[in-house]
Amino acid sequence: IFIQVYLAIYFLIL
Amino acid sequence: MLELRLVQGSLLKKVLEAIKDLVTDANFDCSTSGFSLQAMDSSHVALVALLLRSDGFEHFRCDRSLSMGMNLNHVSKLLKCASNDDIITIKADDDADTVTFMFESPRQDKIADFEMKLMDIKSEHLGIPEAEYQSIVKMPSQEFARICKDLSSIGDTVVISVTKEGVKFSTRGDIGSANIVCRQNSTVDKPEEATTIQMKEPVSLTFALRYMNSFTKATPLSSSVSISMSSDLPVVVEYKIAEMGYLRYYLAPKIED
């Protein structure tokens, strides 16, 4: 089973 | 005062077609460096980043930085009123709550202007660090679109694996599985038909095909696409916009539970 990762895990929210 | 005159108006039409299905509302940012947009899709999994540099416009006036919130479906509807060979001018006053799109026929015998209300959009702006990618694949954009479309008739996810042998796109679903391998062919006559692989380390990542297919709406913007991957980063799918900038899509991978 694959889980979708959110972008915010990688990038800083400014 | 903002006034941007784009001789190749069809570029803007193509940009809107490439992003309107992924993002509903977005802020277009204008500064002396150019016209840009950064927006995430509603599920916060994909991000689109557009840059049209100021020197790519025939006339570029932006007295002070401006952020203009627009509904992309509405912009797309307006731009459908422009012919492919029309010159498009975008105009706005500082602190205005409207933007005007002006379309001029190449012979200057038809001029249309459309005023659209701006929206107040609070969007999360993401800081994207510069990164060195483990593998960068450059391939014909139509080939990439074809692969994504073909694989989505079999599965929902694609595994993209880069090795020095080539790039492999794999999927599996209820009816079976599929693998498509593209090898380097940089000896072809036309550079836009080449597939090149810059690999520092092999990398393999899994992505939702639904998003990849959405990114391929940018195919008319560029004859080639580059796919940059690292095991600890979102993939970057980039379409260069000739002489002007780029349209980049970032997509977070799927990971095994």
CSV table of C-alpha atoms in Angstrom, one decimal:
chain,number,residue,atom,x,y,z
A,1,ILE,CA,0.0,0.0,0.0
A,2,PHE,CA,1.4,3.4,-1.0
A,3,ILE,CA,0.8,6.6,0.9
A,4,GLN,CA,0.7,10.0,-0.7
A,5,VAL,CA,3.2,12.4,0.9
A,6,TYR,CA,2.3,16.1,1.2
A,7,LEU,CA,4.6,18.8,-0.4
A,8,ALA,CA,4.9,20.7,2.9
A,9,ILE,CA,7.1,17.9,4.2
A,10,TYR,CA,9.8,19.0,1.8
A,11,PHE,CA,9.3,22.7,1.4
A,12,LEU,CA,9.1,25.5,3.9
A,13,ILE,CA,5.8,27.3,4.2
A,14,LEU,CA,6.7,31.0,4.0
B,1,MET,CA,0.8,50.9,-13.1
B,2,LEU,CA,1.3,47.5,-14.7
B,3,GLU,CA,1.5,47.0,-18.5
B,4,LEU,CA,2.8,43.8,-20.1
B,5,ARG,CA,2.7,43.3,-23.8
B,6,LEU,CA,3.3,39.8,-25.0
B,7,VAL,CA,3.6,39.5,-28.8
B,8,GLN,CA,3.3,35.7,-28.8
B,9,GLY,CA,-0.1,35.7,-27.0
B,10,SER,CA,-0.6,32.0,-27.7
B,11,LEU,CA,2.0,31.3,-25.0
B,12,LEU,CA,-0.3,32.7,-22.3
B,13,LYS,CA,-3.2,30.7,-23.7
B,14,LYS,CA,-1.1,27.5,-23.5
B,15,VAL,CA,0.1,28.3,-20.0
B,16,LEU,CA,-3.5,28.7,-18.7
B,17,GLU,CA,-4.6,25.4,-20.4
B,18,ALA,CA,-1.6,23.8,-18.6
B,19,ILE,CA,-2.5,24.9,-15.1
B,20,LYS,CA,-6.2,25.5,-14.9
B,21,ASP,CA,-7.1,21.9,-14.2
B,22,LEU,CA,-4.6,21.6,-11.3
B,23,VAL,CA,-5.2,24.9,-9.6
B,24,THR,CA,-8.5,26.8,-9.3
B,25,ASP,CA,-7.5,30.2,-7.9
B,26,ALA,CA,-4.0,31.7,-7.8
B,27,ASN,CA,-2.0,34.9,-7.4
B,28,PHE,CA,-0.1,36.1,-10.4
B,29,ASP,CA,2.9,38.0,-9.1
B,30,CYS,CA,4.4,40.8,-11.1
B,31,SER,CA,7.7,42.5,-10.3
B,32,THR,CA,10.6,44.0,-12.3
B,33,SER,CA,12.0,40.5,-12.9
B,34,GLY,CA,8.9,39.2,-14.5
B,35,PHE,CA,5.4,37.6,-14.3
B,36,SER,CA,5.2,34.6,-12.1
B,37,LEU,CA,2.9,32.3,-10.3
B,38,GLN,CA,3.3,29.7,-7.6
B,39,ALA,CA,0.3,27.6,-6.5
B,40,MET,CA,-0.5,24.3,-4.9
B,41,ASP,CA,-3.3,22.0,-5.9
B,42,SER,CA,-6.1,21.6,-3.5
B,43,SER,CA,-4.8,18.4,-2.0
B,44,HIS,CA,-1.3,19.9,-1.3
B,45,VAL,CA,0.5,17.2,-3.2
B,46,ALA,CA,1.5,19.1,-6.4
B,47,LEU,CA,2.8,22.6,-7.0
B,48,VAL,CA,3.0,24.6,-10.2
B,49,ALA,CA,5.6,27.3,-10.6
B,50,LEU,CA,5.5,29.6,-13.7
B,51,LEU,CA,8.1,32.3,-14.6
B,52,LEU,CA,7.8,34.6,-17.6
B,53,ARG,CA,10.9,36.8,-17.5
B,54,SER,CA,10.4,40.5,-18.1
B,55,ASP,CA,12.8,40.6,-21.0
B,56,GLY,CA,10.6,38.1,-22.9
B,57,PHE,CA,7.9,40.8,-23.2
B,58,GLU,CA,7.9,43.4,-25.9
B,59,HIS,CA,6.9,45.9,-23.3
B,60,PHE,CA,7.2,45.4,-19.6
B,61,ARG,CA,6.2,48.0,-17.1
B,62,CYS,CA,5.7,47.2,-13.5
B,63,ASP,CA,6.1,50.3,-11.3
B,64,ARG,CA,5.7,48.3,-8.1
B,65,SER,CA,5.4,44.6,-7.2
B,66,LEU,CA,1.8,43.5,-7.5
B,67,SER,CA,0.0,40.3,-6.7
B,68,MET,CA,-3.2,39.7,-8.6
B,69,GLY,CA,-5.6,37.0,-7.5
B,70,MET,CA,-7.5,35.3,-10.3
B,71,ASN,CA,-9.7,32.4,-10.9
B,72,LEU,CA,-7.9,30.4,-13.6
B,73,ASN,CA,-11.0,29.1,-15.2
B,74,HIS,CA,-12.2,32.7,-15.7
B,75,VAL,CA,-8.8,33.7,-17.1
B,76,SER,CA,-8.9,30.7,-19.4
B,77,LYS,CA,-12.4,31.7,-20.7
B,78,LEU,CA,-11.1,35.2,-21.4
B,79,LEU,CA,-8.0,34.0,-23.2
B,80,LYS,CA,-10.1,31.7,-25.4
B,81,CYS,CA,-11.5,34.9,-26.9
B,82,ALA,CA,-7.9,35.7,-28.2
B,83,SER,CA,-6.8,34.2,-31.5
B,84,ASN,CA,-3.5,32.3,-31.5
B,85,ASP,CA,-1.7,35.0,-33.3
B,86,ASP,CA,-3.0,37.9,-31.2
B,87,ILE,CA,-0.8,40.2,-29.2
B,88,ILE,CA,-1.9,40.1,-25.6
B,89,THR,CA,-1.5,43.1,-23.2
B,90,ILE,CA,-2.2,42.8,-19.5
B,91,LYS,CA,-2.9,46.1,-17.7
B,92,ALA,CA,-3.7,47.0,-14.1
B,93,ASP,CA,-3.5,50.1,-12.0
B,94,ASP,CA,-1.8,50.0,-8.6
B,95,ASP,CA,-4.3,49.1,-6.0
B,96,ALA,CA,-6.9,48.3,-8.7
B,97,ASP,CA,-9.4,45.5,-8.1
B,98,THR,CA,-9.6,44.7,-11.8
B,99,VAL,CA,-7.2,43.6,-14.5
B,100,THR,CA,-7.6,44.2,-18.3
B,101,PHE,CA,-6.6,41.8,-21.0
B,102,MET,CA,-6.3,43.4,-24.4
B,103,PHE,CA,-6.1,41.4,-27.6
B,104,GLU,CA,-4.7,42.9,-30.8
B,105,SER,CA,-4.8,41.1,-34.2
B,106,PRO,CA,-1.4,41.1,-35.9
B,107,ARG,CA,-2.6,43.6,-38.5
B,108,GLN,CA,-4.0,45.9,-35.8
B,109,ASP,CA,-7.4,45.8,-37.4
B,110,LYS,CA,-9.2,44.3,-34.4
B,111,ILE,CA,-8.7,45.3,-30.8
B,112,ALA,CA,-10.6,43.7,-27.9
B,113,ASP,CA,-10.4,44.4,-24.2
B,114,PHE,CA,-11.8,42.3,-21.4
B,115,GLU,CA,-11.8,43.5,-17.8
B,116,MET,CA,-11.9,41.0,-15.0
B,117,LYS,CA,-12.4,41.4,-11.3
B,118,LEU,CA,-9.5,40.4,-9.1
B,119,MET,CA,-9.9,38.2,-6.1
B,120,ASP,CA,-8.3,38.3,-2.7
B,121,ILE,CA,-6.5,34.9,-2.4
B,122,LYS,CA,-4.6,33.9,0.7
B,123,SER,CA,-2.2,31.3,-0.5
B,124,GLU,CA,0.6,29.5,1.2
B,125,HIS,CA,3.9,30.4,-0.5
B,126,LEU,CA,6.4,27.6,-0.4
B,127,GLY,CA,10.2,28.2,-0.2
B,128,ILE,CA,11.7,25.7,-2.6
B,129,PRO,CA,15.4,25.2,-1.9
B,130,GLU,CA,17.9,24.9,-4.8
B,131,ALA,CA,18.7,21.2,-5.1
B,132,GLU,CA,21.2,19.0,-6.9
B,133,TYR,CA,19.2,16.1,-8.3
B,134,GLN,CA,20.4,12.5,-8.4
B,135,SER,CA,19.0,12.0,-11.9
B,136,ILE,CA,17.8,14.3,-14.6
B,137,VAL,CA,16.0,12.9,-17.7
B,138,LYS,CA,15.3,15.0,-20.7
B,139,MET,CA,13.0,13.6,-23.3
B,140,PRO,CA,10.5,14.6,-26.0
B,141,SER,CA,7.5,16.1,-24.2
B,142,GLN,CA,5.1,14.2,-26.6
B,143,GLU,CA,6.8,10.9,-25.7
B,144,PHE,CA,6.4,11.6,-22.0
B,145,ALA,CA,2.7,12.5,-22.5
B,146,ARG,CA,2.1,9.3,-24.5
B,147,ILE,CA,3.7,7.2,-21.8
B,148,CYS,CA,1.7,8.7,-19.0
B,149,LYS,CA,-1.5,8.3,-21.0
B,150,ASP,CA,-0.8,4.7,-21.9
B,151,LEU,CA,0.2,3.7,-18.4
B,152,SER,CA,-2.9,5.2,-16.9
B,153,SER,CA,-5.1,2.8,-18.8
B,154,ILE,CA,-3.5,0.0,-16.7
B,155,GLY,CA,-2.6,1.5,-13.3
B,156,ASP,CA,-3.0,4.5,-11.0
B,157,THR,CA,0.6,4.9,-10.1
B,158,VAL,CA,3.9,5.0,-12.0
B,159,VAL,CA,7.3,4.0,-10.8
B,160,ILE,CA,10.0,6.0,-12.5
B,161,SER,CA,13.4,4.4,-12.2
B,162,VAL,CA,16.6,5.8,-13.6
B,163,THR,CA,19.7,3.7,-14.1
B,164,LYS,CA,22.6,4.2,-16.5
B,165,GLU,CA,20.7,1.9,-18.9
B,166,GLY,CA,17.8,4.2,-19.3
B,167,VAL,CA,14.6,5.4,-17.6
B,168,LYS,CA,11.9,2.9,-16.9
B,169,PHE,CA,8.2,3.8,-16.4
B,170,SER,CA,6.3,1.0,-14.7
B,171,THR,CA,2.8,0.4,-13.5
B,172,ARG,CA,0.5,-2.4,-12.4
B,173,GLY,CA,-3.2,-2.7,-12.1
B,174,ASP,CA,-6.1,-5.2,-12.1
B,175,ILE,CA,-5.5,-6.3,-15.7
B,176,GLY,CA,-1.7,-6.7,-15.4
B,177,SER,CA,1.4,-4.7,-15.5
B,178,ALA,CA,3.5,-2.6,-18.0
B,179,ASN,CA,7.0,-1.4,-18.3
B,180,ILE,CA,8.3,1.2,-20.8
B,181,VAL,CA,12.0,1.8,-21.0
B,182,CYS,CA,13.5,4.8,-22.8
B,183,ARG,CA,17.2,4.6,-23.6
B,184,GLN,CA,19.5,7.5,-24.3
B,185,ASN,CA,19.5,8.4,-28.0
B,186,SER,CA,21.4,11.7,-28.1
B,187,THR,CA,22.7,10.9,-31.6
B,188,VAL,CA,19.3,11.7,-33.2
B,189,ASP,CA,19.3,14.5,-35.8
B,190,LYS,CA,17.0,16.9,-34.0
B,191,PRO,CA,18.0,17.8,-30.4
B,192,GLU,CA,14.3,18.0,-29.4
B,193,GLU,CA,13.9,14.3,-30.2
B,194,ALA,CA,16.7,13.3,-28.0
B,195,THR,CA,16.4,11.4,-24.7
B,196,THR,CA,19.3,12.2,-22.4
B,197,ILE,CA,20.0,11.0,-18.9
B,198,GLN,CA,22.3,12.7,-16.4
B,199,MET,CA,22.7,10.3,-13.6
B,200,LYS,CA,24.7,10.8,-10.4
B,201,GLU,CA,23.0,8.0,-8.6
B,202,PRO,CA,20.2,5.6,-9.6
B,203,VAL,CA,16.8,6.7,-8.3
B,204,SER,CA,13.4,5.1,-8.2
B,205,LEU,CA,10.2,6.9,-7.1
B,206,THR,CA,6.5,6.2,-7.2
B,207,PHE,CA,4.0,8.9,-8.3
B,208,ALA,CA,0.2,9.2,-8.8
B,209,LEU,CA,-0.4,9.0,-12.6
B,210,ARG,CA,-3.4,11.4,-12.3
B,211,TYR,CA,-1.0,14.3,-11.5
B,212,MET,CA,1.6,13.3,-14.2
B,213,ASN,CA,-1.2,13.3,-16.8
B,214,SER,CA,-2.3,16.7,-15.6
B,215,PHE,CA,1.3,18.0,-16.0
B,216,THR,CA,1.4,16.8,-19.6
B,217,LYS,CA,-1.2,19.5,-20.5
B,218,ALA,CA,1.9,21.7,-20.8
B,219,THR,CA,3.1,19.6,-23.8
B,220,PRO,CA,2.2,22.4,-26.4
B,221,LEU,CA,4.6,24.8,-24.5
B,222,SER,CA,7.8,22.9,-25.2
B,223,SER,CA,9.1,20.1,-27.5
B,224,SER,CA,11.0,18.6,-24.6
B,225,VAL,CA,10.5,18.0,-20.9
B,226,SER,CA,12.9,17.4,-18.1
B,227,ILE,CA,12.2,15.2,-15.1
B,228,SER,CA,14.5,15.8,-12.1
B,229,MET,CA,14.5,13.2,-9.3
B,230,SER,CA,16.1,12.6,-6.0
B,231,SER,CA,15.1,10.0,-3.5
B,232,ASP,CA,14.4,12.6,-0.8
B,233,LEU,CA,12.7,15.3,-2.9
B,234,PRO,CA,9.5,15.9,-4.9
B,235,VAL,CA,10.0,15.3,-8.6
B,236,VAL,CA,10.3,18.4,-10.8
B,237,VAL,CA,8.7,18.1,-14.3
B,238,GLU,CA,9.9,21.2,-16.2
B,239,TYR,CA,8.7,22.6,-19.6
B,240,LYS,CA,10.9,25.4,-20.8
B,241,ILE,CA,9.1,28.3,-22.4
B,242,ALA,CA,11.3,29.5,-25.2
B,243,GLU,CA,13.3,32.7,-24.5
B,244,MET,CA,11.0,33.5,-21.6
B,245,GLY,CA,11.1,31.1,-18.6
B,246,TYR,CA,9.6,27.9,-17.5
B,247,LEU,CA,6.5,26.1,-16.2
B,248,ARG,CA,7.6,23.6,-13.5
B,249,TYR,CA,5.5,21.1,-11.6
B,250,TYR,CA,6.6,19.6,-8.3
B,251,LEU,CA,5.0,16.4,-7.2
B,252,ALA,CA,5.5,14.6,-3.8
B,253,PRO,CA,6.0,10.9,-4.2
B,254,LYS,CA,4.0,8.1,-2.9
B,255,ILE,CA,5.8,6.0,-0.3
B,256,GLU,CA,5.2,2.4,0.8
B,257,ASP,CA,3.4,2.0,4.1
